[in-house]
Short mmCIF file of C-alpha atoms in Angstrom, two decimals:
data_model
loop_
_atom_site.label_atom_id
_atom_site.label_comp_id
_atom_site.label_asym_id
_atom_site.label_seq_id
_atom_site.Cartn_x
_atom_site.Cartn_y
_atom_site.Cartn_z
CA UNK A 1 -78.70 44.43 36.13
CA UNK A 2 -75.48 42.69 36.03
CA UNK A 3 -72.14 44.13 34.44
CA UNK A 4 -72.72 42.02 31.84
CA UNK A 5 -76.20 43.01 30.64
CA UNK A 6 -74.60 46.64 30.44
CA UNK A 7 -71.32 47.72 28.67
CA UNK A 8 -69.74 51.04 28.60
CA UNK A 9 -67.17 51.59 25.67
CA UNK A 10 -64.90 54.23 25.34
CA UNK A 11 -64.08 55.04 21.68
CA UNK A 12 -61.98 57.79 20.73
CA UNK A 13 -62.75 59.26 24.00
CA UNK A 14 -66.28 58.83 23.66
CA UNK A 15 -68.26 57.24 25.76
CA UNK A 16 -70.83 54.33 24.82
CA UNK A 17 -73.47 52.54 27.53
CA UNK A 18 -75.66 49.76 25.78
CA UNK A 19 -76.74 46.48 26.52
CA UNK A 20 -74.64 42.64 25.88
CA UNK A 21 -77.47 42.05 23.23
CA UNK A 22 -77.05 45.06 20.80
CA UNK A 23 -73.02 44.39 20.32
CA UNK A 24 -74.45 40.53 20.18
CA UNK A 25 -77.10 41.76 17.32
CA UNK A 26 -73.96 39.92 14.65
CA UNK A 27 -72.08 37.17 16.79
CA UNK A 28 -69.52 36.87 14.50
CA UNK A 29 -68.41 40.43 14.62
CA UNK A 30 -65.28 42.15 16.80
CA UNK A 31 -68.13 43.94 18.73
CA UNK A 32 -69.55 40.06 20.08
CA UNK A 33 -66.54 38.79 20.39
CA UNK A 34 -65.12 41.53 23.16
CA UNK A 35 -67.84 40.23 25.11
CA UNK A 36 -66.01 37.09 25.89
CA UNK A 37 -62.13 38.64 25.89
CA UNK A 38 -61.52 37.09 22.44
CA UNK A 39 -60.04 40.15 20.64
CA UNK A 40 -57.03 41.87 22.20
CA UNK A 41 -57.92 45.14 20.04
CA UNK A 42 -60.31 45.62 22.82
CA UNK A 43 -58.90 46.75 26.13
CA UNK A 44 -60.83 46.75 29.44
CA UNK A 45 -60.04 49.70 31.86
CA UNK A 46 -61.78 50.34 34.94
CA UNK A 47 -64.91 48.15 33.70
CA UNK A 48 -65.02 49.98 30.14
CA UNK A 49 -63.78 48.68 26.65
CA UNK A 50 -61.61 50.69 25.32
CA UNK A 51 -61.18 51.34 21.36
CA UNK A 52 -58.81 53.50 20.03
CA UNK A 53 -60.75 54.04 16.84
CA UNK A 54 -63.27 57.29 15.60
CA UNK A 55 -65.89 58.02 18.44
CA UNK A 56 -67.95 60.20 16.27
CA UNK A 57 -68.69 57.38 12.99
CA UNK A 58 -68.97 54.88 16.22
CA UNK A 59 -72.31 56.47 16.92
CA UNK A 60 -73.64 55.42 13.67
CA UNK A 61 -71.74 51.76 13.96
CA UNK A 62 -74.55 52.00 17.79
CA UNK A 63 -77.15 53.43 15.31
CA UNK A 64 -77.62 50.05 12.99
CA UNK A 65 -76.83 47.49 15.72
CA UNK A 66 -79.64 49.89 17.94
CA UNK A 67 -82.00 49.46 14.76
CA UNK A 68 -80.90 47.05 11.81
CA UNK A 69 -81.23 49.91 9.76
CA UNK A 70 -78.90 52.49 7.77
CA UNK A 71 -80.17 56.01 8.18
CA UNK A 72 -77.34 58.81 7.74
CA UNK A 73 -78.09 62.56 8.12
CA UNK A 74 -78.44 64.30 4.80
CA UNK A 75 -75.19 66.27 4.99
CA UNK A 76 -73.01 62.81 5.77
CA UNK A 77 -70.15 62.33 3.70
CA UNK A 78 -67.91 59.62 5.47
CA UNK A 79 -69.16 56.98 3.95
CA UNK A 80 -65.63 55.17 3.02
CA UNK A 81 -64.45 56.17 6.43
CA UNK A 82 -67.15 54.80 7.66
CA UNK A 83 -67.13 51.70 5.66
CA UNK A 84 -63.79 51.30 6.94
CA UNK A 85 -65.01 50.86 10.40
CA UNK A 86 -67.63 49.09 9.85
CA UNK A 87 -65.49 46.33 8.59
CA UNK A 88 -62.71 46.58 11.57
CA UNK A 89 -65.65 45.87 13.68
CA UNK A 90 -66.74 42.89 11.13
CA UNK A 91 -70.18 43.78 10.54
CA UNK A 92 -69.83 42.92 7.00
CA UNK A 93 -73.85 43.76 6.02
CA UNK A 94 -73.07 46.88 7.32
CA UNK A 95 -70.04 47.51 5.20
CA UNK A 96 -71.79 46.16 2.18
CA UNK A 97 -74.48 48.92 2.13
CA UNK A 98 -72.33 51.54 2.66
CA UNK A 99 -70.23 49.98 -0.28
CA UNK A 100 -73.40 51.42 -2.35
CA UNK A 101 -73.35 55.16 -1.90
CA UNK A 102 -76.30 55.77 -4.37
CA UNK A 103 -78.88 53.31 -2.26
CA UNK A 104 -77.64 55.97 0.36
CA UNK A 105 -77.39 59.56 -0.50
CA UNK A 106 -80.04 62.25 0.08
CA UNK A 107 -81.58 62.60 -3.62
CA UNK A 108 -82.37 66.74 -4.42
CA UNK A 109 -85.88 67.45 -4.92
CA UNK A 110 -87.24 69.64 -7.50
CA UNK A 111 -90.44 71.20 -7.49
CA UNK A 112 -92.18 73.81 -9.83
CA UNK A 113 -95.07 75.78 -9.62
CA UNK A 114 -96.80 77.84 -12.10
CA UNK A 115 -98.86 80.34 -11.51
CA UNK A 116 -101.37 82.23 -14.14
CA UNK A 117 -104.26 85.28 -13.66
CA UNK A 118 -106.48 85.48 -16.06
CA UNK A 119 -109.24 88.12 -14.66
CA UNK A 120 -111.04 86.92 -11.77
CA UNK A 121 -109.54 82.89 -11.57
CA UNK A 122 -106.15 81.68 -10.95
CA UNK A 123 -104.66 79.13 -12.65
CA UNK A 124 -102.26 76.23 -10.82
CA UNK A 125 -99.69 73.93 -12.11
CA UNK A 126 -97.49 72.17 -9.76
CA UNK A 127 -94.82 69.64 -11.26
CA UNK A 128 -92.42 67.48 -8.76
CA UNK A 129 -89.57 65.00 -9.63
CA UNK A 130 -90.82 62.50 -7.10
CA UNK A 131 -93.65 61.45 -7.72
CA UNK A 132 -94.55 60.40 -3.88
CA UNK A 133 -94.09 64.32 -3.22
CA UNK A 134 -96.51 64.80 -5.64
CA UNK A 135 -98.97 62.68 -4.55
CA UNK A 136 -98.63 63.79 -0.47
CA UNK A 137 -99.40 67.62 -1.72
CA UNK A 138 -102.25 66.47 -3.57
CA UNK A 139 -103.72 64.70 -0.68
CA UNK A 140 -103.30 67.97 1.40
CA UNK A 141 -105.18 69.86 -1.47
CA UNK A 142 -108.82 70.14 -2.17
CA UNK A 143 -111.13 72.68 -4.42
CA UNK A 144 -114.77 73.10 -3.63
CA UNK A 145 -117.28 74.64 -6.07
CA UNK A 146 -120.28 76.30 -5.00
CA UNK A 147 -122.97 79.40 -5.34
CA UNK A 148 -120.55 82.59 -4.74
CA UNK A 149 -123.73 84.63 -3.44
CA UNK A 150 -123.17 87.77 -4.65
CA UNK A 151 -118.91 87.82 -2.87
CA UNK A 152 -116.46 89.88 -4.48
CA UNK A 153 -112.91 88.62 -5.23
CA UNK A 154 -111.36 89.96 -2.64
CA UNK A 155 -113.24 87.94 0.11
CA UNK A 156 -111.23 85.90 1.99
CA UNK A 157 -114.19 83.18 3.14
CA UNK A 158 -117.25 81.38 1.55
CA UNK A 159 -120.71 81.60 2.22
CA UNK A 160 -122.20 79.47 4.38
CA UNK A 161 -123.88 77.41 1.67
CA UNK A 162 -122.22 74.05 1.06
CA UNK A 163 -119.71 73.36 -0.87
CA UNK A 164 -119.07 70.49 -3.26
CA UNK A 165 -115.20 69.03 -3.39
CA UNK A 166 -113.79 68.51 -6.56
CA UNK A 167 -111.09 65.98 -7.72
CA UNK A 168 -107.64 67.55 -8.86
CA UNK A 169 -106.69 67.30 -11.96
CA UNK A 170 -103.79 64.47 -11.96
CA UNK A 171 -102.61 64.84 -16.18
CA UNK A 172 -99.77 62.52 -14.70
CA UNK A 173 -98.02 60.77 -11.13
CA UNK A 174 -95.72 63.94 -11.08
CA UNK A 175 -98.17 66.57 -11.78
CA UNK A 176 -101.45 68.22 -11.02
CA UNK A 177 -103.25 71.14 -12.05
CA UNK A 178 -106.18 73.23 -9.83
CA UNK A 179 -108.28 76.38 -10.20
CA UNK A 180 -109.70 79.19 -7.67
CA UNK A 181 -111.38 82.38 -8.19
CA UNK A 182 -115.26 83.32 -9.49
CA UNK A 183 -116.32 81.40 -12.75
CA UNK A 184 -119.46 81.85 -14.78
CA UNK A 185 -123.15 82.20 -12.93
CA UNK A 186 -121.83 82.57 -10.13
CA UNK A 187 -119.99 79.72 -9.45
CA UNK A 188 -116.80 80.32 -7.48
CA UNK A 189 -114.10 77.54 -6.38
CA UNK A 190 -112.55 77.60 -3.08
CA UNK A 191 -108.93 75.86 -2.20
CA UNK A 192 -108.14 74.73 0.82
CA UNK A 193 -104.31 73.03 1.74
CA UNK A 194 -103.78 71.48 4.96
CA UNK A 195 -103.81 71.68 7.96
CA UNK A 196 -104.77 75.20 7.37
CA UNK A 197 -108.53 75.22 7.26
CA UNK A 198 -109.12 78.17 5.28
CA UNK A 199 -111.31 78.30 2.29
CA UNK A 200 -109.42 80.81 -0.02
CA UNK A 201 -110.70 82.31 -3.35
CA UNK A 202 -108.62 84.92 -3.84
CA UNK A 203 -105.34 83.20 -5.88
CA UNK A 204 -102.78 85.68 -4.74
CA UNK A 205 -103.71 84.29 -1.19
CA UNK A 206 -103.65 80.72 -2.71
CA UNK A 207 -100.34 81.50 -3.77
CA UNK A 208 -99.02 82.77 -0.71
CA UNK A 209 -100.62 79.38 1.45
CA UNK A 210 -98.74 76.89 -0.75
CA UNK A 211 -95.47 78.64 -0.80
CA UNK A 212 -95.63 78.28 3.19
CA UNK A 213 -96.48 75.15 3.08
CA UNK A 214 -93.63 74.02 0.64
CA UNK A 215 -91.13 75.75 2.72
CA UNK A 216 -92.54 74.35 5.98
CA UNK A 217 -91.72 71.14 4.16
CA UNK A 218 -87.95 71.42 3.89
CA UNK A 219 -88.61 72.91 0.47
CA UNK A 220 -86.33 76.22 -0.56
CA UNK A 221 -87.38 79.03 -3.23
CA UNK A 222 -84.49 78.87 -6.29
CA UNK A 223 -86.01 80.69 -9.05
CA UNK A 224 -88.64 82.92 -10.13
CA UNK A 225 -89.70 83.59 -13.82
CA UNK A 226 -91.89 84.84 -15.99
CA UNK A 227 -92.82 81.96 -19.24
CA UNK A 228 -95.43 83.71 -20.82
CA UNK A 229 -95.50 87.45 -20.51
CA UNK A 230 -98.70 87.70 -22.80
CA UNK A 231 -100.98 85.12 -20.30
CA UNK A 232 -98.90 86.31 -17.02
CA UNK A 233 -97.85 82.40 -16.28
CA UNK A 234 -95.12 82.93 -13.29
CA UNK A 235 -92.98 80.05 -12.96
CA UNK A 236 -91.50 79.27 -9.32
CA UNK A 237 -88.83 76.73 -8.67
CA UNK A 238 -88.39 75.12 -5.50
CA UNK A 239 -85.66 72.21 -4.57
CA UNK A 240 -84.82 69.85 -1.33
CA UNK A 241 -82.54 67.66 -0.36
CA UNK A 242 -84.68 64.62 0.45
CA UNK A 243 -82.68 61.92 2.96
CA UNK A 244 -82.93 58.36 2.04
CA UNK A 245 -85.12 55.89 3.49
CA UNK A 246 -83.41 53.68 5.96
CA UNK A 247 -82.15 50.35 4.54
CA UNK A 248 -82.80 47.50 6.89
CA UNK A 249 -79.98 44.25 6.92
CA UNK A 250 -81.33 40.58 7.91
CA UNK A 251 -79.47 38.71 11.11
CA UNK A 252 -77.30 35.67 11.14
CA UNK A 253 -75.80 36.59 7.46
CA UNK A 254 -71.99 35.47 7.89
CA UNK A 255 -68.73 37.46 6.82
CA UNK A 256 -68.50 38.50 3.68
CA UNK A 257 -72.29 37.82 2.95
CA UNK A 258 -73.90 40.94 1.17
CA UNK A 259 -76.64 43.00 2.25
CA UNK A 260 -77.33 44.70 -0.95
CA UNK A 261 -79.79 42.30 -2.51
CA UNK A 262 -82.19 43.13 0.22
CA UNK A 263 -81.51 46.41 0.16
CA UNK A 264 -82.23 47.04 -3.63
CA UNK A 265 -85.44 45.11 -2.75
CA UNK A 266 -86.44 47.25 -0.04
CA UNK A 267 -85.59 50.43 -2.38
CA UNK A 268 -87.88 49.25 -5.04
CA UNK A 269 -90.49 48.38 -2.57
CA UNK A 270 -90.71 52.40 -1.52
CA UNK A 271 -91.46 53.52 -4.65
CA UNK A 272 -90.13 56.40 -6.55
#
């Protein structure tokens, strides 16, 4: 490959290789223009460009150009500083996003499960502020009903008989509610949450399967109490700091041009 097909920056002290076309992604940009000595903010030494600017928020300036996209870690904070830069290096769709902190922040989760025992069934409530969170548990849920065949609570596995899957019980897009345990003649229901492929009755054991699941999921335990002493409903709260979708710009928009509409379009377009 030629020297210009690859370019090494140096930027802050840290070092950058990527290719002519990712720093041509936005021709009118500071970044493009190095490329043909046009900007004297750019020095080159030894075959690298040199930038006296942040090396660390340059990684996220290689990050969009790299994928059209803005995608920041959930702890970021910089985003003025960052906006700052983005605009000394004139990629102006850039620094409009980033202009519009709330498209951008990691939104906190909250998710609560209640939990009642009433003799030999369990009882499950689960309630979610996002509804898409919601709706990806539920998929990984299932009940089955069948013939119990003469198994006490405390087994930890069906018969071999089959058994039917039921729907969950979906009162709205942020809820559901499910059952486990031995019913009436004999009937038992089984849950099952993926990818574990256990059949469990017991809803101690139930209990125990989601909370590992939740907390596999990024989600943390916050609170534990009791709502109704009388019908032994447990309430447990769980929250998450949920990183935002990355925001994708269009090409060829010129200085100054804004980014946001599309952006605001693209949020919508995710859902909830």
């Amino acid at each position: 490959m030629s020297n210009r097909e690859v370019v090494v920056l140096s930027v802050g002290g840290v070092r950058f290789i990527t290719r002519a076309s990712t720093l041509q992604q936005f021709p009118e940009s500071r970044l493009a223009r190095m490329l043909n000595d046009d900007d004297r903010e750019f020095k080159l030494v030894n075959g690298e460009f040199f930038v006296d600017r942040d090396g660390a928020l340059f990684s996220y300036i290689m990050d969009f150009l790299r994928t059209l996209q803005v995608s920041l870690p959930t702890d970021f904070s910089d985003y003025q500083r960052l906006q700052r830069e983005a605009e000394f290096y004139g990629l102006y769709p850039l620094a409009d996003l980033l202009s519009q902190e709330h498209l951008l922040k990691p939104r906190l989760e909250i998710l609560e499960v209640r939990f009642s025992l009433q003799e030999m069934q369990a009882f499950f409530r689960i309630f979610g502020s996002c509804s898409t969170t919601v709706e990806a548990l539920a998929e990984q849920i299932t009940v089955f009903t069948g013939q119990q065949s003469g198994q006490s609570w405390n087994s930890p596995f069906p018969s071999q008989k089959t058994l039917v899957p039921l729907p969950l019980e979906r009162p709205s897009h942020h809820d559901m509610v499910f059952q486990c345990g031995a019913g009436d003649q004999f009937l038992a229901r089984y849950v099952s949450i993926k990818p574990d492929n256990r059949k469990l009755i017991n809803g101690t054991n139930v209990l125990g399967l989601l909370f590992d699941t939740l907390l596999k999921d990024g989600f943390r335990l916050i609170s534990t109490r009791t709502i109704s002493s009388e019908e032994k409903v447990e309430c447990y709260s769980f929250e998450r700091m949920k990183r935002a979708a990355g925001l994708p710009v269009t090409l060829n928009q010129t200085p100054g041009s804004s980014g946001v509409a599309q952006a605001k379009r693209s949020q919508v377009q995710k859902g909830k």
